[in-house]
Amino acid sequence: MHANWALYCDNYLEGFHIPFVHEDLNSILDYGSYKTEVYEYCNLQIGYTDEATEVFNLPEDHIDYGKNVSAYYYWVFPNMMFNFYPWGLSINVVKPLDINRTKVSFISYVYDPSKLNEGAGSALEKVEREDEFVVENVQKGVRSSFYKAGRFSPTREQGVHHFHTLISKFLNI
Ligand SMILES: [Fe+2]
């Protein structure tokens, strides 16, 4: 991808863009209840669904029992993503090639093939292309002399803020 690796992570870490970039995924996820939980070196985004689509069959003692969870998106600092769907696990490994080129590797572990084409974990290739398209355009945008960093959204960008805080901590800036 022709973009900086951190922009790929930024994009992954916020659900803000879902209604604007991922039309199909947005019809599955309940944007209003999309949630981010921040831990020390990782964070979790939970995608709930508003329809009777494919969801996790969670045991009674699970913290999310009774909720319609269609995806758990775990990000581990600085460059790994573990995406859990009812069909299994998809891992993204983000490798910087140079300042504006990035290689993303995808590794899938299928637990239940019958659910592969259902819910938030379906059509991942399309969602990925949609993300790459916007991230490459963000790369152009941040290089523009008109670009100025804005504030983080406290409700939609906790994950991006977490990432940037960790980056500045590790770079001592
Ligand atoms: Fe996306």
mmCIF file of C-alpha atoms and ligand atoms in Angstrom:
data_model
loop_
_atom_site.group_PDB
_atom_site.id
_atom_site.type_symbol
_atom_site.label_atom_id
_atom_site.label_comp_id
_atom_site.label_asym_id
_atom_site.label_seq_id
_atom_site.Cartn_x
_atom_site.Cartn_y
_atom_site.Cartn_z
ATOM 1 C CA MET A 1 0.000 0.000 0.000
ATOM 2 C CA HIS A 2 1.262 3.480 -0.792
ATOM 3 C CA ALA A 3 0.886 4.983 2.659
ATOM 4 C CA ASN A 4 2.697 5.204 5.965
ATOM 5 C CA TRP A 5 2.130 2.201 8.243
ATOM 6 C CA ALA A 6 0.813 4.420 11.063
ATOM 7 C CA LEU A 7 -1.987 5.743 8.851
ATOM 8 C CA TYR A 8 -3.110 2.173 8.258
ATOM 9 C CA CYS A 9 -3.233 1.684 12.048
ATOM 10 C CA ASP A 10 -5.054 5.007 12.528
ATOM 11 C CA ASN A 11 -7.716 3.890 10.117
ATOM 12 C CA TYR A 12 -8.078 0.522 11.805
ATOM 13 C CA LEU A 13 -8.384 2.125 15.226
ATOM 14 C CA GLU A 14 -11.494 4.176 14.596
ATOM 15 C CA GLY A 15 -14.999 3.278 13.588
ATOM 16 C CA PHE A 16 -15.695 6.841 12.495
ATOM 17 C CA HIS A 17 -15.205 6.027 8.838
ATOM 18 C CA ILE A 18 -17.417 2.930 8.688
ATOM 19 C CA PRO A 19 -20.649 4.649 7.533
ATOM 20 C CA PHE A 20 -18.731 6.668 4.922
ATOM 21 C CA VAL A 21 -16.341 4.040 3.580
ATOM 22 C CA HIS A 22 -17.891 0.622 4.181
ATOM 23 C CA GLU A 23 -21.478 0.698 2.982
ATOM 24 C CA ASP A 24 -22.010 -3.066 3.216
ATOM 25 C CA LEU A 25 -20.307 -3.477 6.591
ATOM 26 C CA ASN A 26 -22.246 -0.510 7.933
ATOM 27 C CA SER A 27 -25.517 -2.237 7.105
ATOM 28 C CA ILE A 28 -24.432 -5.096 9.383
ATOM 29 C CA LEU A 29 -22.893 -3.195 12.311
ATOM 30 C CA ASP A 30 -24.789 -1.038 14.767
ATOM 31 C CA TYR A 31 -22.748 2.143 14.521
ATOM 32 C CA GLY A 32 -24.361 3.696 17.623
ATOM 33 C CA SER A 33 -23.200 0.948 19.968
ATOM 34 C CA TYR A 34 -19.732 0.378 18.437
ATOM 35 C CA LYS A 35 -17.379 0.344 21.402
ATOM 36 C CA THR A 36 -13.645 0.704 22.152
ATOM 37 C CA GLU A 37 -11.934 -0.629 25.280
ATOM 38 C CA VAL A 38 -8.393 0.588 25.973
ATOM 39 C CA TYR A 39 -5.790 -1.531 27.774
ATOM 40 C CA GLU A 40 -2.121 -0.802 28.395
ATOM 41 C CA TYR A 41 -0.589 -1.970 25.103
ATOM 42 C CA CYS A 42 -3.635 -3.132 23.229
ATOM 43 C CA ASN A 43 -7.201 -2.121 22.659
ATOM 44 C CA LEU A 44 -10.407 -3.753 21.601
ATOM 45 C CA GLN A 45 -13.184 -2.554 19.334
ATOM 46 C CA ILE A 46 -16.445 -4.455 19.561
ATOM 47 C CA GLY A 47 -18.839 -4.536 16.643
ATOM 48 C CA TYR A 48 -22.426 -5.148 17.615
ATOM 49 C CA THR A 49 -25.078 -5.907 15.100
ATOM 50 C CA ASP A 50 -28.594 -4.577 14.892
ATOM 51 C CA GLU A 51 -30.081 -7.450 12.944
ATOM 52 C CA ALA A 52 -30.329 -11.186 13.281
ATOM 53 C CA THR A 53 -27.050 -11.659 11.416
ATOM 54 C CA GLU A 54 -24.216 -14.003 12.326
ATOM 55 C CA VAL A 55 -23.100 -13.388 15.934
ATOM 56 C CA PHE A 56 -20.945 -15.149 18.504
ATOM 57 C CA ASN A 57 -22.604 -17.919 20.460
ATOM 58 C CA LEU A 58 -21.271 -16.776 23.829
ATOM 59 C CA PRO A 59 -21.432 -18.890 27.007
ATOM 60 C CA GLU A 60 -23.554 -17.688 29.930
ATOM 61 C CA ASP A 61 -20.577 -16.630 32.019
ATOM 62 C CA HIS A 62 -19.149 -14.474 29.207
ATOM 63 C CA ILE A 63 -19.084 -10.733 29.883
ATOM 64 C CA ASP A 64 -20.982 -10.089 26.631
ATOM 65 C CA TYR A 65 -23.515 -12.889 27.037
ATOM 66 C CA GLY A 66 -26.881 -11.850 25.617
ATOM 67 C CA LYS A 67 -25.381 -9.201 23.322
ATOM 68 C CA ASN A 68 -25.233 -9.502 19.534
ATOM 69 C CA VAL A 69 -21.484 -9.347 18.984
ATOM 70 C CA SER A 70 -20.454 -9.809 15.362
ATOM 71 C CA ALA A 71 -16.737 -8.986 15.699
ATOM 72 C CA TYR A 72 -13.992 -8.423 18.253
ATOM 73 C CA TYR A 73 -11.205 -6.303 16.785
ATOM 74 C CA TYR A 74 -8.069 -6.483 18.929
ATOM 75 C CA TRP A 75 -5.112 -4.257 18.109
ATOM 76 C CA VAL A 76 -1.756 -4.972 19.746
ATOM 77 C CA PHE A 77 0.808 -2.156 19.790
ATOM 78 C CA PRO A 78 2.407 -1.296 17.489
ATOM 79 C CA ASN A 79 1.388 -3.224 14.385
ATOM 80 C CA MET A 80 -0.783 -6.295 14.874
ATOM 81 C CA MET A 81 -4.521 -6.801 14.565
ATOM 82 C CA PHE A 82 -6.438 -9.861 15.712
ATOM 83 C CA ASN A 83 -9.946 -9.898 14.252
ATOM 84 C CA PHE A 84 -12.254 -12.482 15.766
ATOM 85 C CA TYR A 85 -15.432 -13.406 13.890
ATOM 86 C CA PRO A 86 -17.906 -16.231 14.434
ATOM 87 C CA TRP A 87 -16.064 -18.142 11.668
ATOM 88 C CA GLY A 88 -12.613 -17.755 13.251
ATOM 89 C CA LEU A 89 -9.612 -15.429 13.407
ATOM 90 C CA SER A 90 -8.063 -13.103 10.850
ATOM 91 C CA ILE A 91 -4.697 -11.532 11.700
ATOM 92 C CA ASN A 92 -3.218 -8.427 10.053
ATOM 93 C CA VAL A 93 0.502 -7.771 10.393
ATOM 94 C CA VAL A 94 1.482 -4.258 9.320
ATOM 95 C CA LYS A 95 5.068 -3.879 8.098
ATOM 96 C CA PRO A 96 6.578 -0.518 7.161
ATOM 97 C CA LEU A 97 8.648 -0.784 3.942
ATOM 98 C CA ASP A 98 9.655 2.867 3.900
ATOM 99 C CA ILE A 99 8.111 6.140 4.996
ATOM 100 C CA ASN A 100 5.220 5.923 2.554
ATOM 101 C CA ARG A 101 4.949 2.243 1.676
ATOM 102 C CA THR A 102 3.485 -0.506 3.821
ATOM 103 C CA LYS A 103 2.974 -4.232 3.454
ATOM 104 C CA VAL A 104 0.030 -5.786 5.255
ATOM 105 C CA SER A 105 -0.040 -9.572 5.638
ATOM 106 C CA PHE A 106 -3.288 -11.403 6.321
ATOM 107 C CA ILE A 107 -3.392 -14.743 8.081
ATOM 108 C CA SER A 108 -6.709 -16.547 8.575
ATOM 109 C CA TYR A 109 -7.592 -19.375 10.910
ATOM 110 C CA VAL A 110 -11.010 -20.785 10.062
ATOM 111 C CA TYR A 111 -12.848 -22.461 12.910
ATOM 112 C CA ASP A 112 -16.296 -22.816 11.305
ATOM 113 C CA PRO A 113 -16.279 -22.617 7.460
ATOM 114 C CA SER A 114 -20.102 -22.602 7.302
ATOM 115 C CA LYS A 115 -20.071 -19.049 8.735
ATOM 116 C CA LEU A 116 -17.421 -17.618 6.399
ATOM 117 C CA ASN A 117 -19.862 -15.662 4.251
ATOM 118 C CA GLU A 118 -21.993 -14.307 7.067
ATOM 119 C CA GLY A 119 -21.963 -11.108 9.106
ATOM 120 C CA ALA A 120 -19.145 -8.649 9.781
ATOM 121 C CA GLY A 121 -16.502 -11.233 8.902
ATOM 122 C CA SER A 122 -17.717 -11.692 5.341
ATOM 123 C CA ALA A 123 -16.430 -9.853 2.251
ATOM 124 C CA LEU A 124 -13.219 -8.944 4.090
ATOM 125 C CA GLU A 125 -11.390 -8.468 0.804
ATOM 126 C CA LYS A 126 -13.834 -5.717 -0.186
ATOM 127 C CA VAL A 127 -13.599 -4.007 3.220
ATOM 128 C CA GLU A 128 -9.802 -4.160 2.977
ATOM 129 C CA ARG A 129 -9.779 -2.557 -0.489
ATOM 130 C CA GLU A 130 -12.092 0.193 0.766
ATOM 131 C CA ASP A 131 -9.712 0.852 3.683
ATOM 132 C CA GLU A 132 -6.615 0.882 1.480
ATOM 133 C CA PHE A 133 -8.285 3.349 -0.868
ATOM 134 C CA VAL A 134 -9.039 5.838 1.915
ATOM 135 C CA VAL A 135 -5.689 5.343 3.681
ATOM 136 C CA GLU A 136 -3.810 6.095 0.462
ATOM 137 C CA ASN A 137 -5.905 9.227 0.082
ATOM 138 C CA VAL A 138 -5.244 10.216 3.697
ATOM 139 C CA GLN A 139 -1.539 9.867 2.888
ATOM 140 C CA LYS A 140 -2.003 12.454 0.131
ATOM 141 C CA GLY A 141 -4.043 14.625 2.487
ATOM 142 C CA VAL A 142 -1.516 14.736 5.341
ATOM 143 C CA ARG A 143 1.237 15.722 2.911
ATOM 144 C CA SER A 144 -0.798 18.705 1.736
ATOM 145 C CA SER A 145 0.187 22.135 2.997
ATOM 146 C CA PHE A 146 -3.484 22.632 3.906
ATOM 147 C CA TYR A 147 -3.445 19.776 6.416
ATOM 148 C CA LYS A 148 -3.634 20.594 10.105
ATOM 149 C CA ALA A 149 -4.042 18.001 12.846
ATOM 150 C CA GLY A 150 -7.349 18.322 14.611
ATOM 151 C CA ARG A 151 -8.662 17.133 17.946
ATOM 152 C CA PHE A 152 -9.481 13.518 18.662
ATOM 153 C CA SER A 153 -13.101 12.559 18.928
ATOM 154 C CA PRO A 154 -13.594 11.391 22.537
ATOM 155 C CA THR A 155 -16.297 8.947 21.509
ATOM 156 C CA ARG A 156 -15.007 7.686 18.152
ATOM 157 C CA GLU A 157 -11.227 7.921 18.308
ATOM 158 C CA GLN A 158 -10.157 6.503 21.676
ATOM 159 C CA GLY A 159 -8.127 3.866 19.833
ATOM 160 C CA VAL A 160 -6.277 6.379 17.644
ATOM 161 C CA HIS A 161 -5.537 8.538 20.680
ATOM 162 C CA HIS A 162 -4.211 5.470 22.509
ATOM 163 C CA PHE A 163 -1.942 4.603 19.564
ATOM 164 C CA HIS A 164 -0.545 8.136 19.309
ATOM 165 C CA THR A 165 0.048 8.274 23.077
ATOM 166 C CA LEU A 166 2.034 5.023 22.928
ATOM 167 C CA ILE A 167 4.032 6.205 19.902
ATOM 168 C CA SER A 168 5.018 9.431 21.671
ATOM 169 C CA LYS A 169 5.856 7.495 24.845
ATOM 170 C CA PHE A 170 8.155 5.072 22.990
ATOM 171 C CA LEU A 171 9.733 7.833 20.924
ATOM 172 C CA ASN A 172 10.143 10.013 24.021
ATOM 173 C CA ILE A 173 8.469 13.015 22.452
HETATM 174 FE FE FE B 1 -12.220 0.359 7.683
#
